[in-house]
Tab-separated table of C-alpha atoms and ligand atoms in Angstrom:
chain	number	residue	atom	x	y	z
A	1	UNK	CA	3.885	21.619	-32.008
A	2	UNK	CA	2.268	19.683	-29.560
A	3	UNK	CA	4.707	18.256	-27.061
A	4	UNK	CA	3.339	15.273	-24.784
A	5	UNK	CA	2.701	15.836	-20.867
A	6	UNK	CA	4.543	14.345	-18.266
A	7	UNK	CA	2.300	13.804	-15.228
A	8	UNK	CA	4.331	12.960	-12.018
A	9	UNK	CA	2.439	11.713	-9.174
A	10	UNK	CA	2.986	14.635	-6.229
A	11	UNK	CA	1.458	12.062	-3.761
A	12	UNK	CA	2.611	11.343	-0.020
A	13	UNK	CA	1.290	7.535	-0.737
A	14	UNK	CA	3.542	7.101	-3.950
A	15	UNK	CA	6.657	8.473	-2.596
A	16	UNK	CA	6.500	6.499	0.591
A	17	UNK	CA	5.784	3.205	-1.192
A	18	UNK	CA	8.462	4.080	-3.802
A	19	UNK	CA	11.297	4.646	-1.017
A	20	UNK	CA	10.323	1.211	0.437
A	21	UNK	CA	10.652	-0.402	-3.289
A	22	UNK	CA	13.580	1.325	-3.881
A	23	UNK	CA	15.258	-0.229	-0.591
A	24	UNK	CA	17.611	-2.943	-1.774
A	25	UNK	CA	16.459	-5.114	1.160
A	26	UNK	CA	12.558	-5.015	0.393
A	27	UNK	CA	11.362	-8.893	0.002
A	28	UNK	CA	9.930	-10.336	-3.235
A	29	UNK	CA	6.463	-10.417	-1.996
A	30	UNK	CA	6.544	-7.140	-0.636
A	31	UNK	CA	7.856	-5.600	-3.665
A	32	UNK	CA	5.565	-7.024	-5.841
A	33	UNK	CA	2.664	-5.791	-3.664
A	34	UNK	CA	3.817	-2.291	-3.857
A	35	UNK	CA	4.240	-2.274	-7.523
A	36	UNK	CA	0.728	-3.494	-7.660
A	37	UNK	CA	-0.333	-0.857	-5.167
A	38	UNK	CA	1.392	2.113	-7.016
A	39	UNK	CA	-0.169	0.989	-10.335
A	40	UNK	CA	-3.470	1.528	-8.829
A	41	UNK	CA	-2.835	4.837	-7.693
A	42	UNK	CA	-1.097	5.908	-11.068
A	43	UNK	CA	-4.158	4.755	-12.629
A	44	UNK	CA	-6.497	7.079	-10.652
A	45	UNK	CA	-4.325	9.846	-12.700
A	46	UNK	CA	-4.001	8.474	-15.835
A	47	UNK	CA	-7.848	7.956	-16.113
A	48	UNK	CA	-8.847	11.501	-14.871
A	49	UNK	CA	-9.704	12.307	-18.479
A	50	UNK	CA	-12.008	9.275	-19.016
A	51	UNK	CA	-15.580	10.837	-20.465
A	52	UNK	CA	-18.946	10.748	-18.294
A	53	UNK	CA	-22.321	10.445	-19.308
A	54	UNK	CA	-25.238	10.228	-16.644
A	55	UNK	CA	-27.511	7.811	-15.757
A	56	UNK	CA	-30.950	8.139	-14.111
A	57	UNK	CA	-31.222	6.386	-10.713
A	58	UNK	CA	-33.360	6.597	-7.588
A	59	UNK	CA	-31.230	6.784	-4.511
A	60	UNK	CA	-33.181	6.396	-1.172
A	61	UNK	CA	-34.224	9.780	-1.273
A	62	UNK	CA	-34.746	10.902	-4.425
A	63	UNK	CA	-34.639	10.737	-8.301
A	64	UNK	CA	-31.287	12.133	-9.961
A	65	UNK	CA	-29.331	11.968	-13.097
A	66	UNK	CA	-25.993	10.934	-11.533
A	67	UNK	CA	-22.614	10.592	-13.635
A	68	UNK	CA	-21.322	6.975	-15.079
A	69	UNK	CA	-18.451	6.571	-17.159
A	70	UNK	CA	-19.076	6.929	-20.723
A	71	UNK	CA	-18.184	3.322	-21.425
A	72	UNK	CA	-15.431	4.086	-23.932
A	73	UNK	CA	-13.066	0.754	-24.896
A	74	UNK	CA	-10.111	0.862	-22.603
A	75	UNK	CA	-6.847	-1.926	-22.934
A	76	UNK	CA	-4.358	-2.009	-20.659
A	77	UNK	CA	-0.667	-3.368	-22.125
A	78	UNK	CA	1.892	-4.532	-20.330
A	79	UNK	CA	5.483	-4.822	-21.458
A	80	UNK	CA	6.844	-7.941	-20.453
A	81	UNK	CA	7.795	-9.290	-17.983
A	82	UNK	CA	7.727	-6.567	-15.642
A	83	UNK	CA	4.711	-4.451	-16.957
A	84	UNK	CA	2.651	-7.244	-15.567
A	85	UNK	CA	3.318	-6.614	-12.376
A	86	UNK	CA	1.295	-3.668	-12.766
A	87	UNK	CA	-1.890	-4.861	-14.732
A	88	UNK	CA	-3.806	-5.900	-11.556
A	89	UNK	CA	-3.713	-2.414	-9.795
A	90	UNK	CA	-5.158	-1.061	-13.175
A	91	UNK	CA	-7.567	-3.696	-13.244
A	92	UNK	CA	-8.901	-3.071	-9.654
A	93	UNK	CA	-9.633	0.644	-10.783
A	94	UNK	CA	-11.012	-0.501	-14.437
A	95	UNK	CA	-12.568	-3.933	-14.169
A	96	UNK	CA	-13.626	-3.694	-17.759
A	97	UNK	CA	-10.621	-3.526	-19.352
A	98	UNK	CA	-9.130	-5.805	-21.920
A	99	UNK	CA	-5.625	-6.803	-21.693
A	100	UNK	CA	-3.140	-6.792	-24.554
A	101	UNK	CA	0.479	-8.080	-24.109
A	102	UNK	CA	4.103	-7.403	-25.712
A	103	UNK	CA	6.831	-9.301	-24.958
A	104	UNK	CA	10.372	-7.491	-24.851
A	105	UNK	CA	13.568	-7.453	-23.416
A	106	UNK	CA	16.451	-5.269	-23.454
A	107	UNK	CA	19.562	-6.416	-24.870
A	108	UNK	CA	22.134	-6.281	-21.928
A	109	UNK	CA	24.991	-4.781	-23.936
A	110	UNK	CA	23.579	-2.469	-26.667
A	111	UNK	CA	20.439	-1.809	-24.555
A	112	UNK	CA	18.307	-2.213	-27.848
A	113	UNK	CA	14.655	-3.533	-27.306
A	114	UNK	CA	13.851	-7.190	-28.756
A	115	UNK	CA	10.223	-8.175	-29.247
A	116	UNK	CA	9.597	-11.531	-28.710
A	117	UNK	CA	5.374	-11.340	-28.325
A	118	UNK	CA	2.562	-9.751	-29.452
A	119	UNK	CA	-1.225	-10.573	-28.616
A	120	UNK	CA	-3.926	-8.056	-28.736
A	121	UNK	CA	-7.450	-7.967	-28.544
A	122	UNK	CA	-9.183	-7.991	-32.074
A	123	UNK	CA	-10.881	-4.620	-31.637
A	124	UNK	CA	-7.692	-2.541	-30.202
A	125	UNK	CA	-7.567	0.251	-33.068
A	126	UNK	CA	-11.007	1.233	-31.316
A	127	UNK	CA	-9.422	1.095	-27.689
A	128	UNK	CA	-8.130	3.867	-25.503
A	129	UNK	CA	-4.269	2.051	-24.647
A	130	UNK	CA	-2.536	2.344	-21.463
A	131	UNK	CA	0.781	1.127	-21.729
A	132	UNK	CA	2.618	-0.252	-18.549
A	133	UNK	CA	6.041	-0.842	-17.466
A	134	UNK	CA	7.612	0.109	-14.094
A	135	UNK	CA	10.903	1.326	-16.002
A	136	UNK	CA	11.646	4.096	-18.376
A	137	UNK	CA	15.393	4.144	-18.782
A	138	UNK	CA	16.743	4.685	-22.201
A	139	UNK	CA	12.999	4.825	-23.494
A	140	UNK	CA	13.838	2.012	-26.342
A	141	UNK	CA	11.494	-0.583	-24.879
A	142	UNK	CA	8.564	1.780	-24.579
A	143	UNK	CA	8.881	3.659	-27.988
A	144	UNK	CA	9.189	0.209	-29.468
A	145	UNK	CA	5.772	-0.808	-27.770
A	146	UNK	CA	4.131	2.474	-28.848
A	147	UNK	CA	5.167	1.830	-32.353
A	148	UNK	CA	3.467	-1.505	-32.388
A	149	UNK	CA	0.357	0.257	-31.258
A	150	UNK	CA	0.315	2.819	-33.406
A	151	UNK	CA	0.505	-0.017	-36.255
A	152	UNK	CA	-2.541	-1.811	-35.095
A	153	UNK	CA	-4.156	1.551	-35.624
A	154	UNK	CA	-4.452	2.802	-31.995
A	155	UNK	CA	-4.907	6.578	-31.611
A	156	UNK	CA	-5.295	7.203	-28.054
A	157	UNK	CA	-2.145	5.998	-26.073
A	158	UNK	CA	-0.793	6.707	-22.835
A	159	UNK	CA	2.097	5.407	-20.730
A	160	UNK	CA	2.482	4.644	-17.119
A	161	UNK	CA	5.629	3.495	-15.639
A	162	UNK	CA	6.860	3.986	-11.621
A	163	UNK	CA	10.513	5.490	-12.427
A	164	UNK	CA	11.434	7.232	-15.251
A	165	UNK	CA	14.835	8.937	-16.399
A	166	UNK	CA	14.861	12.099	-17.993
A	167	UNK	CA	16.569	10.174	-21.015
A	168	UNK	CA	13.500	8.054	-21.526
A	169	UNK	CA	11.273	10.668	-21.365
A	170	UNK	CA	12.952	12.835	-23.637
A	171	UNK	CA	13.109	9.645	-26.565
A	172	UNK	CA	9.624	9.668	-25.913
A	173	UNK	CA	8.778	12.793	-26.283
A	174	UNK	CA	10.895	12.943	-29.715
A	175	UNK	CA	9.200	10.258	-31.220
A	176	UNK	CA	5.727	10.395	-29.596
A	177	UNK	CA	4.792	13.731	-28.779
A	178	UNK	CA	1.000	12.495	-28.824
A	179	UNK	CA	1.559	10.098	-26.074
A	180	UNK	CA	1.221	11.536	-22.630
A	181	UNK	CA	3.569	9.879	-19.724
A	182	UNK	CA	2.360	9.118	-16.088
A	183	UNK	CA	5.473	8.342	-13.879
A	184	UNK	CA	5.580	7.490	-9.963
A	185	UNK	CA	9.062	9.793	-10.171
A	186	UNK	CA	11.573	11.061	-12.331
A	187	UNK	CA	15.220	10.250	-11.209
A	188	UNK	CA	18.437	11.822	-11.935
A	189	UNK	CA	20.197	9.794	-14.590
A	190	UNK	CA	21.008	6.490	-16.124
A	191	UNK	CA	24.012	4.795	-15.434
A	192	UNK	CA	26.882	3.215	-17.953
A	193	UNK	CA	24.682	0.102	-17.772
A	194	UNK	CA	21.739	1.776	-18.730
A	195	UNK	CA	20.031	1.543	-15.216
A	196	UNK	CA	18.203	4.289	-13.734
A	197	UNK	CA	19.779	6.221	-10.837
A	198	UNK	CA	19.075	6.060	-7.824
A	199	UNK	CA	16.163	3.827	-9.379
A	200	UNK	CA	15.274	0.542	-7.856
A	201	UNK	CA	17.088	-1.886	-9.978
A	202	UNK	CA	15.935	-4.529	-11.970
A	203	UNK	CA	12.170	-4.457	-11.948
A	204	UNK	CA	11.490	-7.736	-13.430
A	205	UNK	CA	13.862	-9.404	-11.733
A	206	UNK	CA	12.930	-8.034	-8.228
A	207	UNK	CA	8.752	-8.767	-9.191
A	208	UNK	CA	9.705	-12.451	-9.658
A	209	UNK	CA	12.643	-13.078	-7.963
A	210	UNK	CA	14.746	-14.152	-10.531
A	211	UNK	CA	18.276	-12.770	-9.203
B	1	PRP	C1	13.121	-3.523	-18.450
B	1	PRP	C2	11.954	-2.764	-17.639
B	1	PRP	C3	11.563	-2.305	-19.299
B	1	PRP	C4	13.093	-1.876	-19.643
B	1	PRP	C5	13.364	-0.444	-19.562
B	1	PRP	O1	12.747	-4.786	-19.156
B	1	PRP	O2	11.189	-3.339	-17.183
B	1	PRP	O3	10.704	-3.086	-20.283
B	1	PRP	O4	13.972	-2.863	-18.910
B	1	PRP	O5	14.534	0.040	-20.370
B	1	PRP	P1	14.636	0.925	-21.652
B	1	PRP	O6	13.959	2.512	-21.423
B	1	PRP	O7	16.014	1.232	-21.703
B	1	PRP	O8	14.267	0.024	-22.708
B	1	PRP	P2	13.875	-5.751	-19.403
B	1	PRP	O9	14.328	-5.867	-20.467
B	1	PRP	O10	14.897	-6.010	-18.312
B	1	PRP	O11	12.869	-7.363	-19.360
B	1	PRP	P3	12.217	-7.807	-17.973
B	1	PRP	O12	11.072	-7.137	-17.995
B	1	PRP	O13	12.075	-9.420	-18.750
B	1	PRP	O14	12.909	-8.009	-16.661
B	2	URA	N1	15.275	-2.345	-16.639
B	2	URA	C1	14.992	-1.630	-15.129
B	2	URA	O1	14.425	-3.058	-14.617
B	2	URA	N2	15.804	-1.188	-14.469
B	2	URA	C2	16.368	-0.262	-14.519
B	2	URA	O2	17.130	0.789	-13.859
B	2	URA	C3	16.448	0.075	-16.144
B	2	URA	C4	16.034	-1.106	-17.117
């Protein structure tokens, strides 16, 4: 059976930036900027298989058939709130992308996801979907978001996170073996409160300064 691939960013820039983010003394401003920057770097990897076509152009030297994106439709879907931090990094790489929003919070006791908002472009079923969230912990929130996108009829779905726990990866792979995961790093485990260890704490609070 097909099993989703996990693409872990093996890049010194990502490793360096993640270390700054993990540091509890990093400011909200720096943390937010780093989420965006790493988002851009992971997008580079997550879009590696975008189809190309050619376009006839004239350089200052000669004519040529040059590669250009085949124009497949693309939608980035942040899981609110923390996923919002990744959107501008993706849009800097794919400026024509549409943005769909899924609002979800995780119950602190049960760790179950609770959806509260969903707004997608009308033609979302025809688009390649990139769901973005900094954290993949138990995987409950991401699995719920993937399920929503499948209900809309989406067929090509990828998940992009900054930090993943092995538990979250296993959960997505079991439920959605067709969804590839792009992660900045895979950490050791979850703690008893469902936080990723060593992790970077509560990503939403650190992006928006709500703690
Ligand atoms: C965080 C994070 C993910 C979720 C991950 O969001 O941004 O959405 O938890 O946990 P899971 O894999 O166990 O579901 P949170 O619920 O804290 O909401 P927020 O983004 O509004 O802070
Ligand atoms: N959500 C977060 O923001 N951080 C974690 O470590 C786990 C879930």
